[in-house]
mmCIF file of C-alpha atoms in Angstrom:
data_model
loop_
_atom_site.group_PDB
_atom_site.id
_atom_site.type_symbol
_atom_site.label_atom_id
_atom_site.label_comp_id
_atom_site.label_asym_id
_atom_site.label_seq_id
_atom_site.Cartn_x
_atom_site.Cartn_y
_atom_site.Cartn_z
ATOM 1 C CA UNK A 1 -0.148 -0.022 0.020
ATOM 2 C CA UNK A 2 2.731 2.326 0.737
ATOM 3 C CA UNK A 3 4.149 1.716 -2.667
ATOM 4 C CA UNK A 4 0.925 2.372 -4.538
ATOM 5 C CA UNK A 5 0.432 5.595 -2.323
ATOM 6 C CA UNK A 6 3.842 7.021 -2.635
ATOM 7 C CA UNK A 7 5.131 9.457 -5.063
ATOM 8 C CA UNK A 8 7.626 9.519 -7.808
ATOM 9 C CA UNK A 9 9.894 12.478 -9.224
ATOM 10 C CA UNK A 10 8.452 13.913 -12.437
ATOM 11 C CA UNK A 11 10.111 12.819 -15.636
ATOM 12 C CA UNK A 12 12.526 15.070 -17.540
ATOM 13 C CA UNK A 13 10.620 17.593 -19.736
ATOM 14 C CA UNK A 14 11.679 15.792 -22.976
ATOM 15 C CA UNK A 15 9.751 12.704 -21.932
ATOM 16 C CA UNK A 16 6.949 14.497 -21.121
ATOM 17 C CA UNK A 17 7.081 16.125 -24.678
ATOM 18 C CA UNK A 18 7.800 12.791 -26.383
ATOM 19 C CA UNK A 19 4.819 11.072 -24.471
ATOM 20 C CA UNK A 20 2.606 14.197 -25.688
ATOM 21 C CA UNK A 21 3.932 13.809 -29.434
ATOM 22 C CA UNK A 22 3.276 10.132 -29.365
ATOM 23 C CA UNK A 23 -0.264 10.598 -28.209
ATOM 24 C CA UNK A 24 -0.983 13.474 -30.544
ATOM 25 C CA UNK A 25 0.245 11.113 -33.530
ATOM 26 C CA UNK A 26 -2.628 8.740 -32.328
ATOM 27 C CA UNK A 27 -5.249 11.203 -32.419
ATOM 28 C CA UNK A 28 -4.192 13.078 -35.468
ATOM 29 C CA UNK A 29 -3.501 10.493 -38.037
ATOM 30 C CA UNK A 30 -6.642 8.436 -39.224
ATOM 31 C CA UNK A 31 -5.239 5.067 -39.060
ATOM 32 C CA UNK A 32 -3.741 4.802 -35.652
ATOM 33 C CA UNK A 33 -6.839 6.729 -34.562
ATOM 34 C CA UNK A 34 -9.293 4.165 -35.717
ATOM 35 C CA UNK A 35 -7.725 1.624 -33.415
ATOM 36 C CA UNK A 36 -6.618 3.806 -30.447
ATOM 37 C CA UNK A 37 -9.988 5.436 -30.327
ATOM 38 C CA UNK A 38 -11.334 2.276 -28.591
ATOM 39 C CA UNK A 39 -9.844 3.674 -25.412
ATOM 40 C CA UNK A 40 -12.106 6.932 -25.808
ATOM 41 C CA UNK A 41 -14.924 4.804 -26.245
ATOM 42 C CA UNK A 42 -14.547 2.867 -23.168
ATOM 43 C CA UNK A 43 -14.220 6.084 -21.165
ATOM 44 C CA UNK A 44 -17.324 7.468 -22.880
ATOM 45 C CA UNK A 45 -19.457 4.428 -22.173
ATOM 46 C CA UNK A 46 -18.053 4.395 -18.699
ATOM 47 C CA UNK A 47 -19.085 7.923 -18.101
ATOM 48 C CA UNK A 48 -22.491 7.155 -19.175
ATOM 49 C CA UNK A 49 -22.624 4.197 -16.774
ATOM 50 C CA UNK A 50 -20.970 5.853 -13.724
ATOM 51 C CA UNK A 51 -23.409 8.860 -13.807
ATOM 52 C CA UNK A 52 -26.430 6.748 -14.517
ATOM 53 C CA UNK A 53 -25.592 4.821 -11.143
ATOM 54 C CA UNK A 54 -24.990 7.931 -9.361
ATOM 55 C CA UNK A 55 -28.570 8.950 -10.518
ATOM 56 C CA UNK A 56 -29.830 5.811 -9.185
ATOM 57 C CA UNK A 57 -30.902 4.491 -12.611
ATOM 58 C CA UNK A 58 -30.708 0.903 -13.223
ATOM 59 C CA UNK A 59 -27.499 0.297 -15.434
ATOM 60 C CA UNK A 60 -28.555 -2.830 -17.764
ATOM 61 C CA UNK A 61 -25.435 -3.137 -20.267
ATOM 62 C CA UNK A 62 -22.496 -1.515 -21.910
ATOM 63 C CA UNK A 63 -21.642 -2.413 -25.379
ATOM 64 C CA UNK A 64 -18.304 -1.571 -27.286
ATOM 65 C CA UNK A 65 -18.195 -2.234 -30.958
ATOM 66 C CA UNK A 66 -15.407 -2.798 -33.332
ATOM 67 C CA UNK A 67 -16.193 0.314 -35.161
ATOM 68 C CA UNK A 68 -15.514 2.261 -32.004
ATOM 69 C CA UNK A 69 -19.014 3.045 -31.494
ATOM 70 C CA UNK A 70 -20.637 1.959 -28.050
ATOM 71 C CA UNK A 71 -23.981 1.829 -26.155
ATOM 72 C CA UNK A 72 -24.703 2.019 -22.638
ATOM 73 C CA UNK A 73 -28.681 1.014 -21.722
ATOM 74 C CA UNK A 74 -30.188 2.186 -18.183
ATOM 75 C CA UNK A 75 -33.612 2.267 -16.991
ATOM 76 C CA UNK A 76 -35.456 4.797 -15.081
ATOM 77 C CA UNK A 77 -37.446 8.015 -15.742
ATOM 78 C CA UNK A 78 -37.300 8.914 -19.487
ATOM 79 C CA UNK A 79 -37.216 12.578 -18.601
ATOM 80 C CA UNK A 80 -35.690 14.570 -15.723
ATOM 81 C CA UNK A 81 -32.317 15.400 -14.346
ATOM 82 C CA UNK A 82 -30.851 11.835 -14.026
ATOM 83 C CA UNK A 83 -31.468 11.019 -17.702
ATOM 84 C CA UNK A 84 -29.891 14.450 -19.009
ATOM 85 C CA UNK A 85 -26.831 13.892 -16.787
ATOM 86 C CA UNK A 86 -26.619 10.470 -18.044
ATOM 87 C CA UNK A 87 -26.429 11.511 -21.569
ATOM 88 C CA UNK A 88 -24.401 14.459 -20.974
ATOM 89 C CA UNK A 89 -21.861 12.632 -19.390
ATOM 90 C CA UNK A 90 -20.257 10.463 -22.273
ATOM 91 C CA UNK A 91 -18.171 13.136 -24.280
ATOM 92 C CA UNK A 92 -16.749 15.153 -21.184
ATOM 93 C CA UNK A 93 -15.835 11.613 -19.622
ATOM 94 C CA UNK A 94 -12.334 10.978 -21.362
ATOM 95 C CA UNK A 95 -11.069 14.551 -20.923
ATOM 96 C CA UNK A 96 -12.320 14.725 -17.327
ATOM 97 C CA UNK A 97 -10.541 11.380 -16.576
ATOM 98 C CA UNK A 98 -7.387 12.835 -18.362
ATOM 99 C CA UNK A 99 -7.766 16.000 -16.242
ATOM 100 C CA UNK A 100 -7.838 13.779 -12.978
ATOM 101 C CA UNK A 101 -5.010 11.792 -14.138
ATOM 102 C CA UNK A 102 -2.919 15.002 -15.035
ATOM 103 C CA UNK A 103 -3.561 15.946 -11.339
ATOM 104 C CA UNK A 104 -2.377 12.647 -10.008
ATOM 105 C CA UNK A 105 0.816 12.825 -12.004
ATOM 106 C CA UNK A 106 1.441 16.515 -11.354
ATOM 107 C CA UNK A 107 1.652 15.420 -7.680
ATOM 108 C CA UNK A 108 3.901 12.349 -8.343
ATOM 109 C CA UNK A 109 1.321 9.761 -7.860
ATOM 110 C CA UNK A 110 2.185 7.452 -10.991
ATOM 111 C CA UNK A 111 1.543 3.936 -9.403
ATOM 112 C CA UNK A 112 -1.506 5.306 -7.734
ATOM 113 C CA UNK A 113 -2.953 6.257 -11.221
ATOM 114 C CA UNK A 114 -2.059 3.015 -12.812
ATOM 115 C CA UNK A 115 -4.127 0.987 -10.149
ATOM 116 C CA UNK A 116 -7.001 3.403 -10.163
ATOM 117 C CA UNK A 117 -7.177 2.971 -13.867
ATOM 118 C CA UNK A 118 -6.996 -0.661 -13.679
ATOM 119 C CA UNK A 119 -9.812 -0.805 -10.908
ATOM 120 C CA UNK A 120 -12.050 1.530 -13.080
ATOM 121 C CA UNK A 121 -11.653 -0.911 -15.889
ATOM 122 C CA UNK A 122 -12.293 -3.974 -13.897
ATOM 123 C CA UNK A 123 -15.436 -2.204 -12.558
ATOM 124 C CA UNK A 124 -16.700 -1.552 -16.048
ATOM 125 C CA UNK A 125 -15.996 -4.872 -17.175
ATOM 126 C CA UNK A 126 -18.867 -6.156 -14.864
ATOM 127 C CA UNK A 127 -21.382 -4.358 -17.313
ATOM 128 C CA UNK A 128 -19.968 -5.140 -20.708
ATOM 129 C CA UNK A 129 -22.320 -7.451 -22.419
ATOM 130 C CA UNK A 130 -20.487 -8.359 -25.881
ATOM 131 C CA UNK A 131 -17.314 -10.281 -26.624
ATOM 132 C CA UNK A 132 -15.716 -7.323 -28.444
ATOM 133 C CA UNK A 133 -16.275 -5.127 -25.387
ATOM 134 C CA UNK A 134 -15.044 -7.759 -22.964
ATOM 135 C CA UNK A 135 -11.969 -8.330 -24.875
ATOM 136 C CA UNK A 136 -11.456 -4.636 -25.440
ATOM 137 C CA UNK A 137 -11.566 -3.822 -21.905
ATOM 138 C CA UNK A 138 -9.573 -6.770 -20.370
ATOM 139 C CA UNK A 139 -6.668 -6.079 -22.794
ATOM 140 C CA UNK A 140 -6.654 -2.471 -21.637
ATOM 141 C CA UNK A 141 -6.989 -3.306 -18.122
ATOM 142 C CA UNK A 142 -4.199 -5.925 -18.391
ATOM 143 C CA UNK A 143 -2.039 -3.347 -19.966
ATOM 144 C CA UNK A 144 -2.350 -1.324 -16.928
ATOM 145 C CA UNK A 145 -1.896 -4.128 -14.647
ATOM 146 C CA UNK A 146 1.149 -5.521 -16.139
ATOM 147 C CA UNK A 147 3.012 -2.258 -16.328
ATOM 148 C CA UNK A 148 2.034 -1.557 -12.656
ATOM 149 C CA UNK A 149 3.397 -5.031 -11.376
ATOM 150 C CA UNK A 150 6.301 -5.857 -13.823
ATOM 151 C CA UNK A 151 8.023 -2.415 -14.944
ATOM 152 C CA UNK A 152 9.998 0.114 -12.900
ATOM 153 C CA UNK A 153 9.180 3.649 -12.044
ATOM 154 C CA UNK A 154 10.556 5.075 -15.283
ATOM 155 C CA UNK A 155 8.477 2.796 -17.499
ATOM 156 C CA UNK A 156 5.376 3.526 -15.272
ATOM 157 C CA UNK A 157 5.916 7.148 -15.437
ATOM 158 C CA UNK A 158 6.385 7.056 -19.432
ATOM 159 C CA UNK A 159 3.189 4.752 -19.896
ATOM 160 C CA UNK A 160 1.118 6.830 -17.467
ATOM 161 C CA UNK A 161 2.010 10.188 -19.066
ATOM 162 C CA UNK A 162 1.134 8.661 -22.623
ATOM 163 C CA UNK A 163 -2.116 7.570 -21.404
ATOM 164 C CA UNK A 164 -3.050 10.833 -19.865
ATOM 165 C CA UNK A 165 -1.965 12.772 -22.852
ATOM 166 C CA UNK A 166 -4.105 10.549 -24.899
ATOM 167 C CA UNK A 167 -7.187 10.931 -22.831
ATOM 168 C CA UNK A 168 -6.653 14.723 -22.706
ATOM 169 C CA UNK A 169 -6.090 14.879 -26.654
ATOM 170 C CA UNK A 170 -8.215 12.247 -27.654
ATOM 171 C CA UNK A 171 -11.046 13.635 -25.637
ATOM 172 C CA UNK A 172 -11.091 16.640 -27.717
ATOM 173 C CA UNK A 173 -11.414 14.819 -31.457
ATOM 174 C CA UNK A 174 -15.005 12.981 -30.994
ATOM 175 C CA UNK A 175 -16.940 15.974 -30.498
ATOM 176 C CA UNK A 176 -15.514 17.386 -33.924
ATOM 177 C CA UNK A 177 -16.513 14.317 -35.476
ATOM 178 C CA UNK A 178 -19.932 14.262 -34.259
ATOM 179 C CA UNK A 179 -20.133 17.828 -35.371
ATOM 180 C CA UNK A 180 -18.908 16.822 -38.719
ATOM 181 C CA UNK A 181 -21.421 13.884 -38.967
ATOM 182 C CA UNK A 182 -24.437 16.167 -38.025
ATOM 183 C CA UNK A 183 -23.238 18.724 -40.588
ATOM 184 C CA UNK A 184 -23.608 15.899 -43.263
ATOM 185 C CA UNK A 185 -27.104 15.064 -41.752
ATOM 186 C CA UNK A 186 -25.896 12.214 -39.926
ATOM 187 C CA UNK A 187 -26.061 11.028 -36.062
ATOM 188 C CA UNK A 188 -29.736 12.042 -35.576
ATOM 189 C CA UNK A 189 -29.709 10.006 -32.378
ATOM 190 C CA UNK A 190 -26.385 11.009 -30.860
ATOM 191 C CA UNK A 191 -25.957 12.360 -27.426
ATOM 192 C CA UNK A 192 -26.465 15.983 -28.395
ATOM 193 C CA UNK A 193 -29.395 15.372 -30.280
ATOM 194 C CA UNK A 194 -31.094 13.352 -27.522
ATOM 195 C CA UNK A 195 -30.290 15.974 -25.172
ATOM 196 C CA UNK A 196 -31.670 18.603 -27.547
ATOM 197 C CA UNK A 197 -35.100 16.797 -27.466
ATOM 198 C CA UNK A 198 -35.094 16.079 -23.699
ATOM 199 C CA UNK A 199 -34.313 19.737 -22.567
ATOM 200 C CA UNK A 200 -35.395 21.921 -25.718
ATOM 201 C CA UNK A 201 -31.967 23.423 -25.970
ATOM 202 C CA UNK A 202 -30.440 23.437 -29.435
ATOM 203 C CA UNK A 203 -27.920 20.440 -30.155
ATOM 204 C CA UNK A 204 -25.410 22.982 -31.049
ATOM 205 C CA UNK A 205 -25.322 24.304 -27.388
ATOM 206 C CA UNK A 206 -24.707 20.883 -26.405
ATOM 207 C CA UNK A 207 -21.764 20.519 -28.718
ATOM 208 C CA UNK A 208 -20.486 23.714 -27.460
ATOM 209 C CA UNK A 209 -20.481 22.256 -24.040
ATOM 210 C CA UNK A 210 -18.611 19.193 -25.115
ATOM 211 C CA UNK A 211 -15.979 21.399 -26.759
ATOM 212 C CA UNK A 212 -15.727 23.560 -23.746
ATOM 213 C CA UNK A 213 -14.960 20.788 -21.266
ATOM 214 C CA UNK A 214 -12.547 18.940 -23.739
ATOM 215 C CA UNK A 215 -10.686 22.043 -24.465
ATOM 216 C CA UNK A 216 -10.645 23.242 -20.974
ATOM 217 C CA UNK A 217 -9.444 19.723 -19.575
ATOM 218 C CA UNK A 218 -6.682 19.741 -22.020
ATOM 219 C CA UNK A 219 -5.440 23.176 -21.304
ATOM 220 C CA UNK A 220 -5.764 22.462 -17.377
ATOM 221 C CA UNK A 221 -4.211 19.113 -17.533
ATOM 222 C CA UNK A 222 -1.531 20.024 -20.017
ATOM 223 C CA UNK A 223 -0.383 22.732 -17.423
ATOM 224 C CA UNK A 224 -0.055 20.197 -14.720
ATOM 225 C CA UNK A 225 1.781 17.712 -16.961
ATOM 226 C CA UNK A 226 4.163 20.344 -18.185
ATOM 227 C CA UNK A 227 4.518 21.515 -14.639
ATOM 228 C CA UNK A 228 3.391 24.951 -15.213
#
């Protein structure tokens, strides 16, 4: 427990920069993004599920698909604050997880971050109801677990910084992708459109909210990671 709660010195600035560049390359280039985006989908659906439970809704299932889409099903009142917050939680989930991770790394809690991430993934696994989703979450959890157990502080630090950078940077792109699909007339049942129908607030306002959270988290988390 002491080892988990202990702190580690911050890596050299060049290490932080290299991990940021690697994460950015996964987000910017289409081919690696199509694979790496699964991690953002895990966070997205996990955000829906966590808030659904917090709002005392009955969480029935989470599904993750090979096209990087996902679906979280919960039962409860079809209108009201609970369902609104549940729907609104998806797109901000990855950026906010990245922000929380950056706060932990900023205080040197690298190992603690890795164990928290593993615990969250294993908790999510309980609710996943399709084979691809189970495989994706298991592999992601295994990566965090193996790095925590089998590697030294330097490798743990590089892995943790890369993961957090990816959540922060990767959390920005999905809202832009949704905006582009809506511009082409697609995604009529997106989170933003469902929220618009529930709240009578235009979907564009919800998109602006998603953008604001993601960009604010990136700025704030980036400052922590860079030591500003």
